[in-house]
């Protein structure tokens, strides 16, 4: 296991380097920060001074060399906008995104496993169809639209919940609910499908023949086997959430990594963009390792 | 029951007719196909038929409420913030929405499948290079890609297609490669090799027909995904730019008027939901209908019902 993780870490480090180079040069194609940051009537001299101050006047390749040297000392550079270390800003944003992702994913997993199992247990029944239809509609609706409709209904018309921002637990309700919908639709379908095939296997028939009740069949016999494909989908969804829910965070004014990413791209705050992308890549790498460990726990065959 | 109907094979009909009959049997898939057909017809013919109705402003009809026929049929879904009829706007937006999604899916499909065929069929080295390329594309943030392309090449519908196509190539590449790796070990491919068939012939006549159904199914599902991605980017302001419009952009434009004119953001969203839902249902059905190993489920059902 340790050796495997080591190999994976080296391969990931290589693609992380490739990503870093690509992002560094491509993001600098998107224009001159001096034009965006200085007032519109700023003179050429002021712009030149701004570029010199932030090291943007040197040839690209020299800027890149300097960046890599700094990076080797774990210095991600300063944010142009906030004049603070970029890595601090990214970490602060993660402190918001991580709980949001964790809470949402936990709710999704619990709900999807419970409802998906029940649906698989009475296949073709009313409840099964209800779950299928709801999950399909959930997977088909764009999240920005759901978010807007939710704001109109729950914040403006009913006045139950705040429209945006953070501060009280109530501010978390709408972002979590909107984020919940699509992963739930996907995962509940996978749970249902893999539960169905597990339920038709020989060991379940044996257990039934021995007179085992329904609940032990679900929780003792089938769930563990049915979880493997589910874990894969959960991994994909978790990766998407670590990337930040750009849309949801933007609409609800949630200061997470997704909002930081889009804001810093639009403001050409290159150091923050790079730091955010690299930290996200590392987070996704760690999560993939956790997923692999989960596989090992669920399926002894993989451990060996 | 199914075994019985299998032994009693139906009279051989033309491929297309059986296909249509199979579609008719599954009412949900049939309705989805009809809805999509309607949207495609509206997208292709609508804008020409409407003329300048979608752009003519009528300041008296500003934010006029829906279901009010006093301004004529075009205002049945209400008017937007400049008094342009929503229905006409939706039809015009349908064209660019469909064009972007179709263009991106087709481009990604062709490039991805070609690279996937090469990666699966050629040796390990070529495959490694192509797969690492796909890895980098997959980890590259699509938001940044969109901003880079829009800034360097300028905002336009073809450039939007380019952005979305690049992000979707890995999906087709990986699927094609995985299938090719499996198919090329099968007996009939081995036999073709032994009989001296050329590489081109093996790929085109023996491998591609087996891989194609999977690709078509994925493309249908992906069409919905690309449509959502385009509308998200347009919503964030880094996608389609006015005066072009898509449904996603219409939702974004309607957002400031949420409190007094909810229909501006609601209708385009409803259109997106209907289209994606139909595509999802259709691709569910296609997954079975296009798979030779599973098609008997549908065919058996249709002979049983007759």
XYZ file of C-alpha atoms in Angstrom:
610
model
C 0.000 0.000 0.000
C 2.782 2.433 0.970
C 4.707 1.689 -2.196
C 1.596 2.171 -4.299
C 0.920 5.553 -2.701
C 4.557 6.534 -3.334
C 4.299 5.686 -7.035
C 1.037 7.547 -7.330
C 2.535 10.570 -5.548
C 5.411 10.757 -8.062
C 3.069 10.457 -11.061
C 0.769 13.104 -9.579
C 3.690 15.418 -8.844
C 4.715 15.209 -12.512
C 1.277 16.107 -13.811
C 1.033 18.835 -11.147
C 4.256 20.340 -12.548
C 2.863 20.176 -16.090
C -0.325 21.832 -14.906
C 1.648 24.551 -13.118
C 3.693 25.419 -16.227
C 0.576 25.448 -18.411
C -1.421 27.614 -16.014
C 1.497 30.004 -15.467
C 1.926 30.809 -19.153
C -1.689 30.549 -20.280
C -2.995 32.783 -17.496
C -0.490 35.463 -18.511
C -2.051 35.444 -21.974
C -5.234 36.875 -20.501
C -4.003 40.419 -20.256
C -2.137 42.958 -18.204
C -3.193 43.338 -14.556
C -1.908 46.924 -14.575
C -4.757 47.936 -16.890
C -7.323 46.335 -14.582
C -5.952 47.493 -11.252
C -5.092 51.113 -11.993
C -7.710 53.759 -12.672
C -8.720 54.116 -16.294
C -6.857 57.450 -16.699
C -3.577 56.105 -15.250
C -0.536 57.280 -17.183
C 1.904 54.928 -18.917
C 4.494 55.751 -16.244
C 2.158 54.664 -13.457
C 1.451 51.413 -15.244
C 5.165 50.782 -15.722
C 5.751 51.480 -12.038
C 2.974 49.041 -11.096
C 4.492 46.319 -13.297
C 7.976 46.898 -11.881
C 6.629 46.774 -8.332
C 5.061 43.339 -8.882
C 7.839 41.960 -11.075
C 5.571 41.859 -14.129
C 8.004 43.828 -16.311
C 10.628 41.087 -16.572
C 10.599 38.674 -19.525
C 8.099 35.851 -18.998
C 10.756 33.183 -18.691
C 12.549 35.150 -15.967
C 9.258 35.624 -14.092
C 8.713 31.906 -14.339
C 12.201 31.120 -13.025
C 11.682 33.446 -10.081
C 8.278 31.888 -9.385
C 9.697 28.351 -9.350
C 12.548 29.391 -7.035
C 10.040 30.944 -4.620
C 7.829 27.906 -4.879
C 10.667 25.620 -3.816
C 10.637 27.534 -0.530
C 6.849 27.126 -0.322
C 6.346 30.766 -1.191
C 3.379 31.162 -3.526
C 3.855 34.914 -3.932
C 1.533 37.713 -2.896
C -1.943 38.501 -4.122
C -2.050 41.592 -6.328
C -5.456 42.562 -5.060
C -5.054 42.034 -1.349
C -1.264 42.419 -0.979
C -1.123 39.353 1.250
C 0.429 35.912 0.727
C -1.670 34.092 -1.883
C -1.506 30.832 0.040
C -3.142 32.421 3.116
C -6.038 33.653 1.010
C -6.482 30.208 -0.543
C -6.407 28.476 2.847
C -8.993 30.884 4.245
C -11.259 30.085 1.314
C -10.772 26.355 1.907
C -11.811 26.826 5.519
C -15.225 27.767 4.086
C -15.413 25.273 1.222
C -14.344 22.188 3.192
C -17.193 22.257 5.739
C -19.665 23.070 2.959
C -18.453 20.099 0.897
C -18.268 17.775 3.909
C -21.753 18.532 5.209
C -23.308 18.320 1.744
C -21.545 15.075 0.848
C -22.434 13.419 4.160
C -26.092 14.309 3.690
C -25.968 13.096 0.078
C -24.342 9.780 0.995
C -26.743 8.990 3.828
C -29.825 9.993 1.837
C -28.690 8.236 -1.344
C -27.846 4.974 0.409
C -31.072 4.835 2.408
C -33.407 5.896 -0.418
C -31.528 3.971 -3.124
C -31.660 0.762 -1.075
C -35.368 1.154 -0.383
C -35.989 1.786 -4.095
C -33.994 -1.310 -5.059
C -35.937 -3.346 -2.526
C -39.318 -2.668 -4.106
C -38.237 -2.299 -7.679
C -40.931 -1.018 -10.036
C -43.032 0.114 -7.108
C -44.337 3.600 -6.419
C -41.398 4.626 -4.257
C -38.904 3.337 -6.807
C -40.470 5.422 -9.558
C -40.653 8.487 -7.339
C -36.937 8.240 -6.538
C -36.089 7.725 -10.228
C -38.107 10.724 -11.391
C -36.844 13.038 -8.648
C -33.223 12.065 -9.221
C -33.554 12.471 -12.999
C -35.073 15.938 -12.703
C -32.424 16.854 -10.153
C -29.659 15.792 -12.510
C -31.258 17.743 -15.388
C -31.719 21.155 -13.786
C -28.902 23.717 -13.981
C -27.782 24.629 -10.461
C -27.717 28.383 -11.096
C -31.360 28.215 -12.055
C -32.326 26.133 -9.026
C -30.416 28.590 -6.851
C -32.262 31.553 -8.330
C -35.666 29.907 -8.031
C -34.860 28.910 -4.444
C -33.906 32.491 -3.598
C -37.141 33.803 -5.111
C -39.293 31.265 -3.297
C -37.643 30.894 0.113
C -35.907 34.233 0.607
C -37.985 36.783 -1.268
C -41.525 35.400 -1.227
C -41.569 33.407 2.004
C -38.807 35.348 3.752
C -37.603 32.270 5.643
C -33.933 32.301 4.711
C -31.276 34.954 3.954
C -30.570 35.554 0.245
C -26.777 35.418 0.454
C -23.703 35.841 2.610
C -22.492 33.933 5.668
C -22.843 34.545 9.381
C -25.609 32.437 10.840
C -26.289 28.708 10.329
C -29.352 29.791 8.336
C -27.053 31.130 5.614
C -25.847 27.588 4.969
C -29.250 26.064 4.298
C -29.782 27.231 0.716
C -26.213 26.596 -0.583
C -26.229 23.096 0.918
C -29.688 22.303 -0.462
C -28.797 23.463 -3.988
C -25.448 21.644 -3.932
C -27.180 18.515 -2.635
C -29.439 17.963 -5.639
C -27.178 16.846 -8.479
C -24.786 14.502 -6.608
C -27.821 12.978 -4.894
C -29.499 12.288 -8.250
C -26.370 10.591 -9.562
C -25.430 8.581 -6.478
C -28.938 7.345 -5.692
C -29.110 5.837 -9.201
C -25.793 4.040 -8.702
C -26.832 2.764 -5.256
C -30.105 1.488 -6.691
C -28.385 -0.233 -9.624
C -25.657 -1.930 -7.648
C -28.082 -2.904 -4.852
C -30.280 -4.544 -7.484
C -27.480 -6.699 -8.801
C -26.308 -7.553 -5.278
C -29.846 -8.552 -4.265
C -30.120 -11.023 -7.155
C -26.858 -12.774 -6.251
C -26.624 -16.290 -4.896
C -25.601 -15.428 -1.329
C -28.719 -13.307 -0.860
C -30.884 -16.178 -2.066
C -29.119 -18.441 0.419
C -29.677 -15.951 3.215
C -33.336 -15.650 2.240
C -33.677 -19.438 2.188
C -32.253 -19.543 5.688
C -34.986 -17.139 6.754
C -32.906 -13.987 7.289
C -35.045 -10.859 7.570
C -34.947 -7.959 5.096
C -33.028 -5.469 7.241
C -30.082 -7.761 8.023
C -29.971 -8.689 4.343
C -29.509 -5.043 3.394
C -27.107 -4.030 6.114
C -25.140 -7.226 6.735
C -25.056 -8.929 3.357
C -25.513 -6.617 0.408
C -24.585 -3.070 1.396
C -20.869 -3.701 1.718
C -20.652 -5.353 -1.693
C -22.900 -2.790 -3.314
C -20.765 0.077 -2.019
C -17.773 -0.372 -4.360
C -19.179 1.326 -7.487
C -20.860 3.872 -5.204
C -17.480 4.853 -3.734
C -16.172 5.590 -7.243
C -19.009 8.011 -7.981
C -18.685 9.591 -4.529
C -15.002 10.178 -5.321
C -15.857 11.980 -8.571
C -18.427 14.141 -6.829
C -16.085 14.932 -3.938
C -13.413 16.024 -6.427
C -15.937 18.328 -8.092
C -16.790 19.834 -4.705
C -13.143 20.363 -3.770
C -12.847 22.359 -6.968
C -15.377 24.620 -5.355
C -18.963 25.097 -6.263
C -18.260 28.142 -8.432
C -21.870 28.840 -9.365
C -23.435 28.226 -5.976
C -20.715 30.120 -4.115
C -21.022 33.057 -6.519
C -24.796 33.292 -6.293
C -24.940 32.952 -2.520
C -21.882 35.135 -1.906
C -20.143 32.283 -0.106
C -16.411 33.078 0.375
C -15.163 29.620 -0.692
C -12.535 28.374 -3.111
C -14.854 28.394 -6.143
C -15.682 32.072 -5.732
C -12.020 32.853 -5.072
C -11.037 30.995 -8.252
C -13.433 32.838 -10.556
C -12.746 36.216 -8.907
C -8.972 35.850 -9.143
C -9.177 34.670 -12.768
C -11.330 37.644 -13.699
C -9.038 40.049 -11.800
C -5.868 38.493 -13.309
C -4.541 37.842 -9.804
C -2.141 35.211 -11.177
C -0.492 34.159 -7.920
C -3.823 33.420 -6.289
C -5.027 31.483 -9.375
C -1.898 29.321 -9.333
C -1.982 28.749 -5.571
C -5.688 27.843 -5.690
C -5.187 25.385 -8.545
C -2.208 23.689 -6.925
C -3.756 23.405 -3.472
C -6.887 21.952 -5.094
C -4.795 19.412 -7.014
C -3.105 18.315 -3.772
C -6.476 18.083 -1.999
C -7.860 15.921 -4.801
C -4.761 13.712 -4.634
C -5.228 13.165 -0.886
C -8.886 12.396 -1.441
C -8.075 9.800 -4.100
C -5.764 8.067 -1.628
C -8.595 8.045 0.941
C -10.907 6.530 -1.693
C -8.339 3.806 -2.376
C -8.095 3.067 1.349
C -11.899 2.864 1.491
C -11.810 0.329 -1.351
C -9.292 -1.715 0.614
C -11.469 -1.689 3.731
C -14.584 -2.734 1.787
C -13.010 -5.375 -0.422
C -10.313 -7.611 1.074
C -9.323 -8.774 -2.423
C -7.973 -5.313 -3.251
C -5.875 -5.187 -0.087
C -3.644 -7.999 -1.266
C -42.096 -15.465 -21.315
C -39.144 -13.682 -22.858
C -37.517 -16.981 -23.832
C -40.707 -17.961 -25.648
C -40.863 -14.814 -27.724
C -37.168 -15.098 -28.480
C -37.594 -18.452 -30.182
C -40.446 -17.069 -32.279
C -38.435 -14.477 -34.183
C -40.434 -11.669 -35.788
C -40.327 -11.310 -39.588
C -37.224 -9.376 -40.611
C -38.079 -5.705 -41.026
C -35.780 -2.950 -42.201
C -33.418 -1.696 -39.484
C -34.943 1.759 -39.288
C -38.522 0.483 -39.036
C -37.690 -1.851 -36.129
C -35.878 1.012 -34.518
C -38.930 3.255 -34.776
C -41.195 0.472 -33.524
C -38.910 -0.023 -30.541
C -39.010 3.692 -29.823
C -42.822 3.741 -30.038
C -43.024 0.947 -27.444
C -41.176 2.987 -24.840
C -43.539 5.905 -24.353
C -41.138 8.008 -22.244
C -38.362 7.695 -24.817
C -40.833 8.417 -27.606
C -42.093 11.595 -25.965
C -38.486 12.672 -25.314
C -37.595 12.125 -28.959
C -40.618 14.158 -30.072
C -39.781 17.012 -27.679
C -36.208 17.097 -28.954
C -37.404 17.027 -32.552
C -39.703 19.979 -31.846
C -36.875 21.965 -30.232
C -34.541 21.179 -33.134
C -37.151 22.265 -35.698
C -37.756 25.470 -33.732
C -34.015 26.081 -33.507
C -33.438 25.506 -37.227
C -36.491 27.178 -38.764
C -37.709 29.461 -35.960
C -35.320 32.419 -36.194
C -35.896 32.786 -39.971
C -39.669 32.646 -39.589
C -39.668 35.153 -36.753
C -37.684 37.781 -38.650
C -36.817 40.682 -36.366
C -39.575 39.977 -33.866
C -37.039 38.803 -31.279
C -34.993 41.989 -31.444
C -37.681 44.619 -31.967
C -38.047 46.551 -28.752
C -41.375 47.690 -27.477
C -40.812 49.883 -24.473
C -44.488 49.780 -23.503
C -44.266 46.018 -23.220
C -41.290 46.191 -20.851
C -41.398 43.288 -18.371
C -45.001 42.651 -19.397
C -46.413 39.673 -17.487
C -46.948 36.271 -19.115
C -50.315 34.741 -20.133
C -51.599 38.132 -21.252
C -52.748 37.952 -24.849
C -53.449 41.678 -25.318
C -50.086 42.263 -27.031
C -50.418 39.311 -29.381
C -49.305 35.684 -29.284
C -45.596 36.493 -29.128
C -46.046 37.931 -25.638
C -47.798 34.852 -24.253
C -44.720 34.167 -22.084
C -44.298 37.840 -21.226
C -41.837 40.485 -22.372
C -38.243 41.059 -21.281
C -36.641 44.160 -19.804
C -36.558 45.901 -23.201
C -40.057 44.814 -24.162
C -38.960 42.048 -26.521
C -41.308 39.047 -26.577
C -39.947 36.189 -24.437
C -41.285 33.449 -26.711
C -39.411 34.796 -29.739
C -36.263 35.305 -27.649
C -36.451 31.720 -26.418
C -36.686 30.392 -29.984
C -33.762 32.485 -31.192
C -31.729 31.448 -28.134
C -32.594 27.814 -28.873
C -30.603 28.050 -32.090
C -27.354 29.246 -30.499
C -27.781 26.955 -27.486
C -28.216 23.931 -29.752
C -25.474 25.059 -32.112
C -22.905 25.444 -29.333
C -23.784 22.116 -27.722
C -23.959 20.186 -31.009
C -20.753 21.742 -32.291
C -18.856 21.016 -29.094
C -20.098 17.428 -28.811
C -19.383 16.673 -32.484
C -15.886 18.168 -32.327
C -15.025 16.407 -29.066
C -16.479 13.141 -30.376
C -14.476 13.155 -33.607
C -11.164 14.228 -32.057
C -11.586 12.116 -28.925
C -12.628 8.980 -30.792
C -9.790 9.325 -33.330
C -7.182 9.774 -30.598
C -8.784 6.939 -28.622
C -8.642 4.596 -31.612
C -4.980 5.472 -32.138
C -4.158 5.102 -28.439
C -5.949 1.780 -28.205
C -4.689 0.338 -31.472
C -1.088 1.543 -31.564
C 1.687 0.568 -29.217
C 2.182 1.462 -25.607
C 4.335 4.560 -26.165
C 1.828 6.448 -28.335
C -0.863 5.466 -25.890
C 1.106 6.812 -22.913
C 1.655 10.197 -24.566
C -2.002 10.551 -25.511
C -3.267 9.484 -22.091
C -0.993 11.915 -20.195
C -2.274 14.654 -22.491
C -5.821 13.722 -21.508
C -4.838 13.850 -17.816
C -3.522 17.384 -18.133
C -6.638 18.517 -20.022
C -8.840 16.952 -17.355
C -7.088 18.684 -14.474
C -6.960 22.061 -16.236
C -9.677 24.296 -14.784
C -12.293 24.945 -17.470
C -13.018 28.420 -16.088
C -9.458 29.532 -16.778
C -9.537 27.891 -20.201
C -12.716 29.797 -21.044
C -11.199 33.118 -19.968
C -7.952 32.430 -21.866
C -9.737 31.550 -25.109
C -12.259 34.365 -24.835
C -9.535 36.889 -24.120
C -7.005 35.723 -26.704
C -9.355 34.747 -29.522
C -12.316 36.953 -28.654
C -15.822 35.975 -27.590
C -17.816 34.237 -30.311
C -19.894 31.111 -30.795
C -17.113 29.126 -32.577
C -14.655 29.937 -29.780
C -17.196 28.840 -27.186
C -17.507 25.566 -29.091
C -13.714 25.250 -28.978
C -13.563 25.740 -25.184
C -16.291 23.191 -24.486
C -14.920 20.691 -27.024
C -11.457 20.741 -25.451
C -12.858 19.993 -22.000
C -14.936 17.062 -23.290
C -12.299 15.329 -25.456
C -10.921 13.153 -22.601
C -14.308 11.503 -22.013
C -14.493 10.157 -25.577
C -10.797 9.402 -25.659
C -10.873 7.258 -22.534
C -14.043 5.394 -23.467
C -12.860 4.652 -27.007
C -9.459 3.494 -25.851
C -10.875 1.198 -23.176
C -13.303 -0.374 -25.658
C -10.677 -0.754 -28.384
C -8.293 -2.472 -25.983
C -10.999 -5.006 -25.235
C -12.395 -5.438 -28.759
C -9.066 -5.926 -30.507
C -8.399 -9.067 -28.476
C -11.634 -10.659 -29.648
C -11.753 -13.593 -32.042
C -13.160 -11.783 -35.083
C -10.469 -9.112 -34.991
C -7.777 -11.764 -34.621
C -9.314 -13.598 -37.582
C -9.265 -10.417 -39.681
C -5.595 -9.902 -38.812
C -4.762 -13.469 -39.797
C -6.610 -13.034 -43.087
C -4.378 -10.084 -43.871
C -6.796 -7.175 -43.486
C -5.168 -3.750 -43.476
C -5.036 -1.643 -40.311
C -7.499 0.778 -41.845
C -9.940 -2.000 -42.692
C -9.688 -3.567 -39.239
C -10.372 -0.264 -37.541
C -13.165 0.881 -39.842
C -14.963 -2.428 -40.438
C -14.341 -4.443 -37.288
C -13.580 -2.183 -34.341
C -15.484 1.039 -34.996
C -18.943 -0.594 -35.430
C -18.595 -2.212 -31.993
C -17.451 0.998 -30.314
C -19.869 3.378 -32.075
C -23.083 2.595 -30.071
C -21.351 3.394 -26.772
C -20.048 6.643 -28.214
C -23.463 7.673 -29.521
C -25.040 7.006 -26.118
C -22.370 8.987 -24.318
C -22.711 11.814 -26.847
C -26.451 12.083 -26.153
C -25.832 12.328 -22.433
C -22.914 14.654 -23.031
C -25.056 16.983 -25.129
C -27.035 17.711 -21.962
C -23.858 18.128 -19.947
C -22.308 20.525 -22.482
C -25.515 22.535 -22.587
C -25.401 22.926 -18.800
C -21.696 23.815 -18.928
C -22.281 26.454 -21.603
C -25.169 27.971 -19.682
C -23.077 28.021 -16.481
C -20.210 29.822 -18.239
C -22.610 32.240 -19.926
C -24.263 32.825 -16.572
C -20.886 33.717 -15.036
C -20.256 36.135 -17.905
C -17.383 34.200 -19.483
C -19.415 32.407 -22.138
C -21.631 33.686 -24.926
C -21.706 37.489 -25.017
C -24.635 39.690 -26.102
C -26.046 40.340 -28.688
C -25.825 36.543 -29.115
C -28.133 34.842 -26.663
C -28.462 31.389 -25.190
C -30.827 30.132 -22.536
C -28.100 30.322 -19.893
C -27.394 33.938 -20.736
C -31.118 34.713 -20.613
C -31.264 33.392 -17.040
C -28.320 35.636 -16.158
C -29.978 38.638 -17.813
C -33.208 37.965 -15.941
C -31.497 37.754 -12.552
C -31.628 41.495 -11.700
C -35.400 41.476 -12.247
C -36.148 38.507 -9.972
C -38.337 40.446 -7.565
C -40.608 42.134 -10.127
C -40.403 39.941 -13.265
C -39.686 36.348 -12.328
C -40.569 35.053 -15.810
C -37.384 36.496 -17.335
C -35.242 33.923 -15.532
C -37.853 31.182 -15.206
C -38.695 30.300 -18.833
C -35.155 29.830 -20.182
C -34.422 27.667 -17.126
C -37.513 25.580 -17.817
C -36.349 25.131 -21.428
C -32.950 23.902 -20.221
C -34.578 21.456 -17.797
C -36.969 20.082 -20.449
C -34.201 19.593 -23.004
C -31.774 17.953 -20.572
C -34.497 15.729 -19.170
C -35.470 14.559 -22.670
C -31.838 13.896 -23.554
C -31.300 11.914 -20.349
C -34.388 9.779 -20.918
C -33.476 9.166 -24.558
C -29.923 8.163 -23.757
C -31.227 5.761 -21.082
C -33.271 4.072 -23.766
C -30.456 4.178 -26.328
C -28.079 2.452 -23.951
C -30.267 -0.638 -24.305
C -31.511 -0.146 -27.884
C -28.079 0.285 -29.437
C -26.419 -2.544 -27.540
C -26.715 -5.743 -29.592
C -26.345 -7.835 -26.423
C -29.302 -6.165 -24.696
C -31.550 -5.158 -27.564
C -33.626 -8.324 -27.286
C -35.172 -6.918 -24.112
C -36.896 -4.206 -26.157
C -37.561 -6.346 -29.220
C -38.974 -9.153 -27.104
C -41.231 -6.681 -25.393
C -42.540 -5.363 -28.711
C -43.338 -8.827 -30.115
C -44.997 -9.802 -26.867
C -47.285 -6.797 -27.001
C -48.353 -7.378 -30.586
